[in-house]
Coordinates of C-alpha atoms in Angstrom, one line a residue:
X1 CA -80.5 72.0 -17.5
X2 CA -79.4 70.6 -20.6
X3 CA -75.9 71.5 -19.7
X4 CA -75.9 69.9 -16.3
X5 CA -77.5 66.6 -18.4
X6 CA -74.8 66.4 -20.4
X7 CA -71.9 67.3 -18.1
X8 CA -73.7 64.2 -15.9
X9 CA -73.7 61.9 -18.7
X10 CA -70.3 62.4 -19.7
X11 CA -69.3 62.0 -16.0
X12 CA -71.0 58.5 -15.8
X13 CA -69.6 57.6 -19.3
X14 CA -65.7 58.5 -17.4
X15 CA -66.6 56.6 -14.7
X16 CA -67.8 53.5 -16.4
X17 CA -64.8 53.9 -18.9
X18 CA -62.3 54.0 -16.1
X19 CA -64.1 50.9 -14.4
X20 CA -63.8 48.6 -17.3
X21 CA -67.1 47.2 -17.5
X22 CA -66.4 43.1 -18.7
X23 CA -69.3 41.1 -16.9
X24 CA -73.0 41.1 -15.3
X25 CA -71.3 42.1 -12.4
X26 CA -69.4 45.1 -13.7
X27 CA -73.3 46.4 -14.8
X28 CA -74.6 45.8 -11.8
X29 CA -72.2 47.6 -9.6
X30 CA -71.7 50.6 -12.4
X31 CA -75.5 51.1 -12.6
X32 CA -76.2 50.2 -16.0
X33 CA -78.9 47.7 -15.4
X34 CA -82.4 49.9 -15.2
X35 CA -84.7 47.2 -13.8
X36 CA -85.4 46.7 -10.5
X37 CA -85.8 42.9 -9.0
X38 CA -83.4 41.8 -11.7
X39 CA -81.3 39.0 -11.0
X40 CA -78.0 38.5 -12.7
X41 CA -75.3 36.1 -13.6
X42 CA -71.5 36.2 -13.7
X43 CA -68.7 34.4 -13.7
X44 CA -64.6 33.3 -14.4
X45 CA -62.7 30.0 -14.3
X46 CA -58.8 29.7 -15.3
X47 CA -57.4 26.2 -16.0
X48 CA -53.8 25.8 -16.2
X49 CA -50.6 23.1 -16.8
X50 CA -47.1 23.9 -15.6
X51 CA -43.9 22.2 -15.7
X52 CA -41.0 22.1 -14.0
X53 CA -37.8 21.9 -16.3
X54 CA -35.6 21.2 -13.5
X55 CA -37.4 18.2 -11.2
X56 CA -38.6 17.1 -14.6
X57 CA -42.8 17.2 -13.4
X58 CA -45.4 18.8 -14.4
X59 CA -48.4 19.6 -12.9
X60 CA -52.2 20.3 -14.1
X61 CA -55.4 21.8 -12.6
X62 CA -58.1 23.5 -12.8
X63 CA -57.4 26.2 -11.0
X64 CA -60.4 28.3 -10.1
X65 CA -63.9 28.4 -11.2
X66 CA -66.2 31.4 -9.5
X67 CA -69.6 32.2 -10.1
X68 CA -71.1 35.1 -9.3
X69 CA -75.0 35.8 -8.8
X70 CA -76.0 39.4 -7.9
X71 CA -79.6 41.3 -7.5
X72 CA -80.5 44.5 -8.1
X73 CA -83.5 45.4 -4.9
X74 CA -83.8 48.9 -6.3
X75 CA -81.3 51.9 -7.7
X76 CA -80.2 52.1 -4.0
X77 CA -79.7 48.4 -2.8
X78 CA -77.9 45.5 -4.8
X79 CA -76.7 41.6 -3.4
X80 CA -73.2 40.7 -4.5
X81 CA -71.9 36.7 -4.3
X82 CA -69.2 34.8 -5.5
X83 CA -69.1 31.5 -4.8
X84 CA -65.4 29.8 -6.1
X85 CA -64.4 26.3 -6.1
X86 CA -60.3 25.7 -6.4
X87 CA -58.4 23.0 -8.0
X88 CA -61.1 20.9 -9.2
X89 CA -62.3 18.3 -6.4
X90 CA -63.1 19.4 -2.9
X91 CA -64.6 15.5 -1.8
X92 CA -65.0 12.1 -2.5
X93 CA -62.0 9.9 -2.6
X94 CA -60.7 11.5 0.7
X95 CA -57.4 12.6 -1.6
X96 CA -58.8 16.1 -2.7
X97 CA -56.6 19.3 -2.6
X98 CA -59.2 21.6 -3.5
X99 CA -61.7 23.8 -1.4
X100 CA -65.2 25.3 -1.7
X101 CA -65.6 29.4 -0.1
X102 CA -67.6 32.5 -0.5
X103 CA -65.4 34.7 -2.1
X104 CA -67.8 37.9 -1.8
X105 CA -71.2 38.6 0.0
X106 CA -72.4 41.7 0.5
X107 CA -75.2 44.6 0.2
X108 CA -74.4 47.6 -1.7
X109 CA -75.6 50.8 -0.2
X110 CA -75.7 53.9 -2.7
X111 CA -75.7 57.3 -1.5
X112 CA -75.2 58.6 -4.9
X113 CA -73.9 56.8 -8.3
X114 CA -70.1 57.3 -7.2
X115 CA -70.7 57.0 -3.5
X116 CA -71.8 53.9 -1.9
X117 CA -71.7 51.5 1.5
X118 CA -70.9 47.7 1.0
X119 CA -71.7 45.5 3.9
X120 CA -70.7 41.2 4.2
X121 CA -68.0 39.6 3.4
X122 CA -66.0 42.0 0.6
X123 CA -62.8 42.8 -0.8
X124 CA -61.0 45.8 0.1
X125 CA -58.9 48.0 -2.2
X126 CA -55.0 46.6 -2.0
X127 CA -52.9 46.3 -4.4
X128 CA -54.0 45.6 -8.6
X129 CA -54.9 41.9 -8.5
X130 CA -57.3 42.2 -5.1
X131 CA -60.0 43.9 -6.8
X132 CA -59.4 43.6 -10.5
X133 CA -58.6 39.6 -10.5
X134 CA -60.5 38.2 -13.6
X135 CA -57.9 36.2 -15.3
X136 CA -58.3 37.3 -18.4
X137 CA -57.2 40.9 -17.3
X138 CA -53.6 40.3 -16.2
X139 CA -50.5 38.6 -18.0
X140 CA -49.3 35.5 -17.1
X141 CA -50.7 32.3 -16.0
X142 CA -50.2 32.6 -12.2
X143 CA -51.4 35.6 -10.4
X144 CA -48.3 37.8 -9.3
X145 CA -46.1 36.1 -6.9
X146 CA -45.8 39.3 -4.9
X147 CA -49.5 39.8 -4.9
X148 CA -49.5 36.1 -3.5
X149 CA -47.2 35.9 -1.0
X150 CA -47.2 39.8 0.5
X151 CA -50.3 41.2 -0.4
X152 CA -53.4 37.7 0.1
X153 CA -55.0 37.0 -3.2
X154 CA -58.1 36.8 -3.0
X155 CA -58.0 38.8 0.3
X156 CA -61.8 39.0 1.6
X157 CA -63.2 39.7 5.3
X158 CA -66.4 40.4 6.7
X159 CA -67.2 44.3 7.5
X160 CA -68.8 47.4 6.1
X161 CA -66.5 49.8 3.6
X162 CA -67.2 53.1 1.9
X163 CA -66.2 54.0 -1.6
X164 CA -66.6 57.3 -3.0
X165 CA -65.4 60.1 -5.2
X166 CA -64.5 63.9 -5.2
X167 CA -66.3 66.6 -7.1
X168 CA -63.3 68.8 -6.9
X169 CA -60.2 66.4 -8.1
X170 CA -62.0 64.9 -11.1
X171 CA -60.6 60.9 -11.3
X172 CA -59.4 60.7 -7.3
X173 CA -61.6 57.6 -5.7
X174 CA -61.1 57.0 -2.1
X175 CA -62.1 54.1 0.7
X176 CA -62.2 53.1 3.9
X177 CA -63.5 50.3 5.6
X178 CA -63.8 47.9 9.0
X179 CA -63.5 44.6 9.1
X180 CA -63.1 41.4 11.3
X181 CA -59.0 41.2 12.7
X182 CA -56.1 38.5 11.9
X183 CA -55.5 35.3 13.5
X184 CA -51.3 35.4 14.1
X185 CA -51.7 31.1 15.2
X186 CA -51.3 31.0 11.4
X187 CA -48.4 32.9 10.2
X188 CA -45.7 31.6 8.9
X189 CA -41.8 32.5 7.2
X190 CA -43.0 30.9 3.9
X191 CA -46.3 32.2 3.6
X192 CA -45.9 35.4 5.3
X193 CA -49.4 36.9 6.6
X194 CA -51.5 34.5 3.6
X195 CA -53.1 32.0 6.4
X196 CA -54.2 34.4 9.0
X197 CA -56.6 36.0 7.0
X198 CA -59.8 34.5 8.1
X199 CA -61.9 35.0 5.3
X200 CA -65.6 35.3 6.7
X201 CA -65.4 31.5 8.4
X202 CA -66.4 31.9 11.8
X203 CA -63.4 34.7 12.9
X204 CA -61.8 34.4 16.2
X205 CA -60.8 37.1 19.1
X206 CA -61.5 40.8 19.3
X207 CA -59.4 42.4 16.7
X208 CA -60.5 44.7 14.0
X209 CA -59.0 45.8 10.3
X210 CA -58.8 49.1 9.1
X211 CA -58.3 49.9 5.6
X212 CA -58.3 53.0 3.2
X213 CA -56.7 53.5 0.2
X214 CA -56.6 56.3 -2.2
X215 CA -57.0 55.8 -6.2
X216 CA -56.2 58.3 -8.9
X217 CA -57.1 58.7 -12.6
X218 CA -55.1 60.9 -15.1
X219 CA -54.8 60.7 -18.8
X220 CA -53.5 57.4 -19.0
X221 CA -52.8 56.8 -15.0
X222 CA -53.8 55.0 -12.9
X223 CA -52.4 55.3 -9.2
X224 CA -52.9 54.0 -6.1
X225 CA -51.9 53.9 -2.6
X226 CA -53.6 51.5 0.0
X227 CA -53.1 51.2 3.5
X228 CA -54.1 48.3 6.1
X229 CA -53.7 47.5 10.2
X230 CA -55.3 45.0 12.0
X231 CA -55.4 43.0 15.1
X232 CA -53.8 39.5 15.1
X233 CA -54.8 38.0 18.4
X234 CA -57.1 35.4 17.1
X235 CA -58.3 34.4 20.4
X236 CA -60.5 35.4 23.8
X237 CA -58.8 36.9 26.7
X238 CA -58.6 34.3 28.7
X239 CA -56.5 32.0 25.9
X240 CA -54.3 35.5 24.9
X241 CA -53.2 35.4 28.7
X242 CA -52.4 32.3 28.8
X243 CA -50.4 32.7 25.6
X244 CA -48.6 35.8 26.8
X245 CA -50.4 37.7 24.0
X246 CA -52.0 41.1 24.3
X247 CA -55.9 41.5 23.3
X248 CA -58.0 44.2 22.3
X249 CA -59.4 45.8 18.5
X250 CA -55.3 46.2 17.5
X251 CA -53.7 43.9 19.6
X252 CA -50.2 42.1 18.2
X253 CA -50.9 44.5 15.1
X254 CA -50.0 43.9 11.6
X255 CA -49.2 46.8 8.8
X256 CA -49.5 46.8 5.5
X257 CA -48.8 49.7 3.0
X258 CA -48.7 49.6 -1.1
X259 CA -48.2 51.9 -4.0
X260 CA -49.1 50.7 -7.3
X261 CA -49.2 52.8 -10.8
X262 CA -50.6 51.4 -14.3
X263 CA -50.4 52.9 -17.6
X264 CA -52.1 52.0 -20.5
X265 CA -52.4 53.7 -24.0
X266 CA -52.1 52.3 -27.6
X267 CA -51.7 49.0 -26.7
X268 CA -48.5 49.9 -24.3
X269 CA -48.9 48.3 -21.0
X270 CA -47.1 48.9 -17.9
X271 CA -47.2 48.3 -14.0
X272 CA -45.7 48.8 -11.1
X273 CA -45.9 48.2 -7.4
X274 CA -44.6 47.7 -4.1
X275 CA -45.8 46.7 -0.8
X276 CA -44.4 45.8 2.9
X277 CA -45.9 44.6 5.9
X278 CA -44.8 45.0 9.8
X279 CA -45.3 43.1 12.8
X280 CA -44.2 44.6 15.4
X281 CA -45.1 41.8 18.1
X282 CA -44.0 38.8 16.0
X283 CA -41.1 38.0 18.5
X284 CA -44.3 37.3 21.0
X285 CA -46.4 35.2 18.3
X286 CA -43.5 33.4 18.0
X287 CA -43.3 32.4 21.8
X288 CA -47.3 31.8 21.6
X289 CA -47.4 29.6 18.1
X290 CA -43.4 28.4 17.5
X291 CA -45.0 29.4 13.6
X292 CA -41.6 31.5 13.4
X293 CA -43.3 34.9 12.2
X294 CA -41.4 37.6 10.7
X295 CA -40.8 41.0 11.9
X296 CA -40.9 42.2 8.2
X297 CA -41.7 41.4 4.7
X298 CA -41.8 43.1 1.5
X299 CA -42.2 43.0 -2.1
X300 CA -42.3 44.8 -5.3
X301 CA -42.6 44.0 -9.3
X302 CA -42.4 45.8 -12.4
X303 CA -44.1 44.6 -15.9
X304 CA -44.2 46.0 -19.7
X305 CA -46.5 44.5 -22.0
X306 CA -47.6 45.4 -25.7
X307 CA -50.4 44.5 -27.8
X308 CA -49.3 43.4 -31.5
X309 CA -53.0 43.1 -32.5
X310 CA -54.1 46.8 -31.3
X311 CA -53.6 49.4 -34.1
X312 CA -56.4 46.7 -36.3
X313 CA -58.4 45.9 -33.6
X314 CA -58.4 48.2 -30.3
X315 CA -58.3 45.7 -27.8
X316 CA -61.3 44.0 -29.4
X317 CA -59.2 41.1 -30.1
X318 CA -55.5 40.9 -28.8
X319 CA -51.9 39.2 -28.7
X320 CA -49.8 40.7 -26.1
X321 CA -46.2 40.0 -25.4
X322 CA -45.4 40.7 -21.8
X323 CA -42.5 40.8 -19.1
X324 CA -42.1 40.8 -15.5
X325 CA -39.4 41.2 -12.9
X326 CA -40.9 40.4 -9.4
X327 CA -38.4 40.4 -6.0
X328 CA -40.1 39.6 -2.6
X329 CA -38.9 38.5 0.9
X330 CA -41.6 36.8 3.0
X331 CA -38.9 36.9 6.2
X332 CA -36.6 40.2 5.7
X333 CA -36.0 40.6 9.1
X334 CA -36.9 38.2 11.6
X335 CA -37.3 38.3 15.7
X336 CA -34.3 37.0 18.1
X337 CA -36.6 34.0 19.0
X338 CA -37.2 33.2 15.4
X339 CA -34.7 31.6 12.8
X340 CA -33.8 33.3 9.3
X341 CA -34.4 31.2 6.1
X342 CA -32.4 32.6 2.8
X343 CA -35.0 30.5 0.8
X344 CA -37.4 32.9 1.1
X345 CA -35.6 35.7 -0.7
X346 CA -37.5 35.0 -4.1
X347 CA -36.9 36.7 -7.5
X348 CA -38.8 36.0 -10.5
X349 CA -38.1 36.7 -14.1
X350 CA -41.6 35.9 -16.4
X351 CA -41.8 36.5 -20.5
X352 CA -44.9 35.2 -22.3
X353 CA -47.8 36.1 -24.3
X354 CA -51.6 36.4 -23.9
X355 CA -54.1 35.8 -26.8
X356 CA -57.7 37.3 -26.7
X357 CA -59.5 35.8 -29.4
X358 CA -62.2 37.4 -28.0
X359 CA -63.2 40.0 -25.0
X360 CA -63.4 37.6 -21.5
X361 CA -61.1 34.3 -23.2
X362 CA -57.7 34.6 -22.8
X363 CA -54.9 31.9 -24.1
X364 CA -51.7 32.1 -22.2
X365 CA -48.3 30.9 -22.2
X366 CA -45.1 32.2 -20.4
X367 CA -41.7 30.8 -18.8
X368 CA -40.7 31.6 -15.5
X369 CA -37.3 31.5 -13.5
X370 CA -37.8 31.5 -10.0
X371 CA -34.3 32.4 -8.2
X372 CA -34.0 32.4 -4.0
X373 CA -31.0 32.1 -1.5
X374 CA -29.9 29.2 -0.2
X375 CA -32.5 26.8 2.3
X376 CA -31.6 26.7 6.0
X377 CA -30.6 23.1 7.2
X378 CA -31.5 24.2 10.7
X379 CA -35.4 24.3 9.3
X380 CA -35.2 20.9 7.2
X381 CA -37.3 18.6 9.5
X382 CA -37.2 15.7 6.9
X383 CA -33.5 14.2 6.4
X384 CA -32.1 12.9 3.2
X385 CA -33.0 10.7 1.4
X386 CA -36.5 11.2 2.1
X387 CA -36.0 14.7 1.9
X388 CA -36.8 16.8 -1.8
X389 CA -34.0 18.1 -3.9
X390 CA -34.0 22.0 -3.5
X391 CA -33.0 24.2 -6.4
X392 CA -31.8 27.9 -5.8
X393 CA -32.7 28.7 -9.6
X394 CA -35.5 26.6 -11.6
X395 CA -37.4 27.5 -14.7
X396 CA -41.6 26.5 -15.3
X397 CA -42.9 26.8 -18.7
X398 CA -46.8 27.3 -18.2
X399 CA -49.6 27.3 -20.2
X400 CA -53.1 28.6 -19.4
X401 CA -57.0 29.6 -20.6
X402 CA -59.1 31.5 -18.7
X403 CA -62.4 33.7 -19.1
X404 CA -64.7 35.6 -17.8
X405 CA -68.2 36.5 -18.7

């Protein structure tokens, strides 16, 4: 018995290593708080200024402030929220850019401390930033473009998931999970798939989402494929008819696949992933919506870090120098009825640092070179002069603080 105790406890102590445990909410969903009835408190905000070296602007916000208030019913029932409020102002003087949303909801069902139900409005396992988006724990002041543009950041639907673990491959996690579909009206060339997520606010039409993904730990690995497919018809029969759409659960569907690896150890940092999407119907969204959908989209990045600070202070404190290479298409192959726009062949260079003076505060600064093909004039619906001066190759120099607690 005092064997199996042990082999348990060092078990949980793996599991909450691999996990990273950073906030109230990390506690909560590892287990680690013993009361029940307990209400908890979380949170993370990231602020940022940017400017543009080559329209000579700049540009300031505060980007995102979540805060997160969980409850713990009993060791088999906890409440997960985020509510997040973007770019500063949402109302008032009728000029706000920002917005107010739920970016989780749901119960958590546990079956047993690695296998558990989640049921609301969640995140599912895709890609690195998804799930693990605190900005204190990636480099750079924007997200990933890739993990922007390709893969919806943060990408959150209403459903029920499963998440559990293997007794037999020590470190492989797994998920699946159903949620509402995709609305296709909302598609788009320059924002690929970003807009017809529908993000728990009153979903339309009959079409489901599938996801499952498969996640791997190994020395100092970590792996991961994902895979999604969903339903786009965002509407009832009756208006898919009339639209020449199909309807159903996977109607007009979308596919998403990714592979993503992380390696961490002594301070070294390095990541890699690539995703693509398919929509097989988009020549027939295109007849419905005119949005000019792609066929096809992918993207991929790669990005080395190291952390001057670690051999004195294990992570405990930090200054880490980073790059990133990040190439994406949002239209790489487009339908007969649609129109091809070079513009949307990105490539970005990054190089920049991150500062923790302390765990959950984070001090960034990094330049970026954004490169893309030339814009189609056939797509310019503005003419000159009215219209803005487009650069193929511009450079940002951004600065950035963020934490989490």
């Amino acid at each position: 018995m005092k064997y199996k105790f042990l082999l348990f406890a060092f078990l949980c102590s793996a599991v909450i290593s691999k996990a990273q445990v950073l906030t109230a909410e990390d506690s909560l969903s590892a287990g680690l708080i013993a009361r029940d009835q307990v209400t908890v408190l979380s949170g993370y905000g990231e602020a940022y200024y940017s400017n543009d070296l080559k329209r000579k602007t700049s540009e300031a916000s505060l980007k995102r402030i979540v805060l997160f208030i969980g409850h713990k019913f009993s060791n088999n029932i906890s409440l997960f929220t985020e509510i997040e409020v973007e770019d500063g102002i949402t109302a008032g003087d009728g000029t706000s850019k920002g917005s107010v949303g739920m970016e989780q909801a749901f119960l958590k069902f546990n079956v047993t401390p690695n296998n558990y139900f989640v049921a609301g409005l969640f995140i599912p396992r895709i890609g690195i930033i998804n799930e693990n988006h605190l900005p204190p724990t990636f480099n750079g002041v924007e997200r990933p473009w890739v993990e922007q543009l390709i893969i919806p950041s943060t990408w959150r639907e209403i459903g029920i998931g499963f998440y559990g673990s293997t007794k037999n491959i020590p470190g492989l996690n797994y998920s699946v999970g159903v949620t509402n579909g995709m609305n296709s009206a909302n598609f788009s060339t320059g924002t690929g798939i970003a807009n017809g997520i529908q993000s728990g606010s009153k979903t339309t039409g009959r079409g489901i989402g599938i996801n499952a993904s498969l996640l791997y730990y190994f020395n100092n690995f970590r792996a991961q494929v994902s895979g999604y497919m969903a339903g786009s018809t965002g509407a009832e029969k009756r208006v898919a008819d009339s639209l020449g759409l199909e309807s159903g659960p996977l109607a007009n569907p979308v596919m998403l696949g990714e592979a993503n690896i992380q390696y961490h150890k002594k301070g070294i940092t390095v990541k890699a992933l690539a995703t693509g999407i398919k929509i097989s119907n988009a020549a027939d969204i295109n007849s419905a919506y005119a949005n000019n959908a792609a066929s096809m989209l992918y993207g991929t990045y790669i990005e080395g870090g190291y952390d001057l600070l670690y051999k004195k202070h294990k992570g405990e404190k930090s200054l880490t120098i980073f790059s990133r290479y990040e190439h994406l298409n949002t239209s790489a192959k487009i339908p007969k009825n649609g129109i091809q726009d070079p513009a949307n062949r990105m490539h970005f260079i990054l190089a920049g640092i991150t500062y923790k003076p302390v765990r959950g505060v984070a001090i960034k600064m990094d330049y970026t070179h954004k490169i893309t093909g030339d814009p189609n004039l056939a797509l310019i619906v503005t003419p000159y002069p009215q219209l803005v001066p487009y650069f193929k190759s511009s450079g940002f120099v951004n600065l950035g603080v963020a934490y989490n607690f």
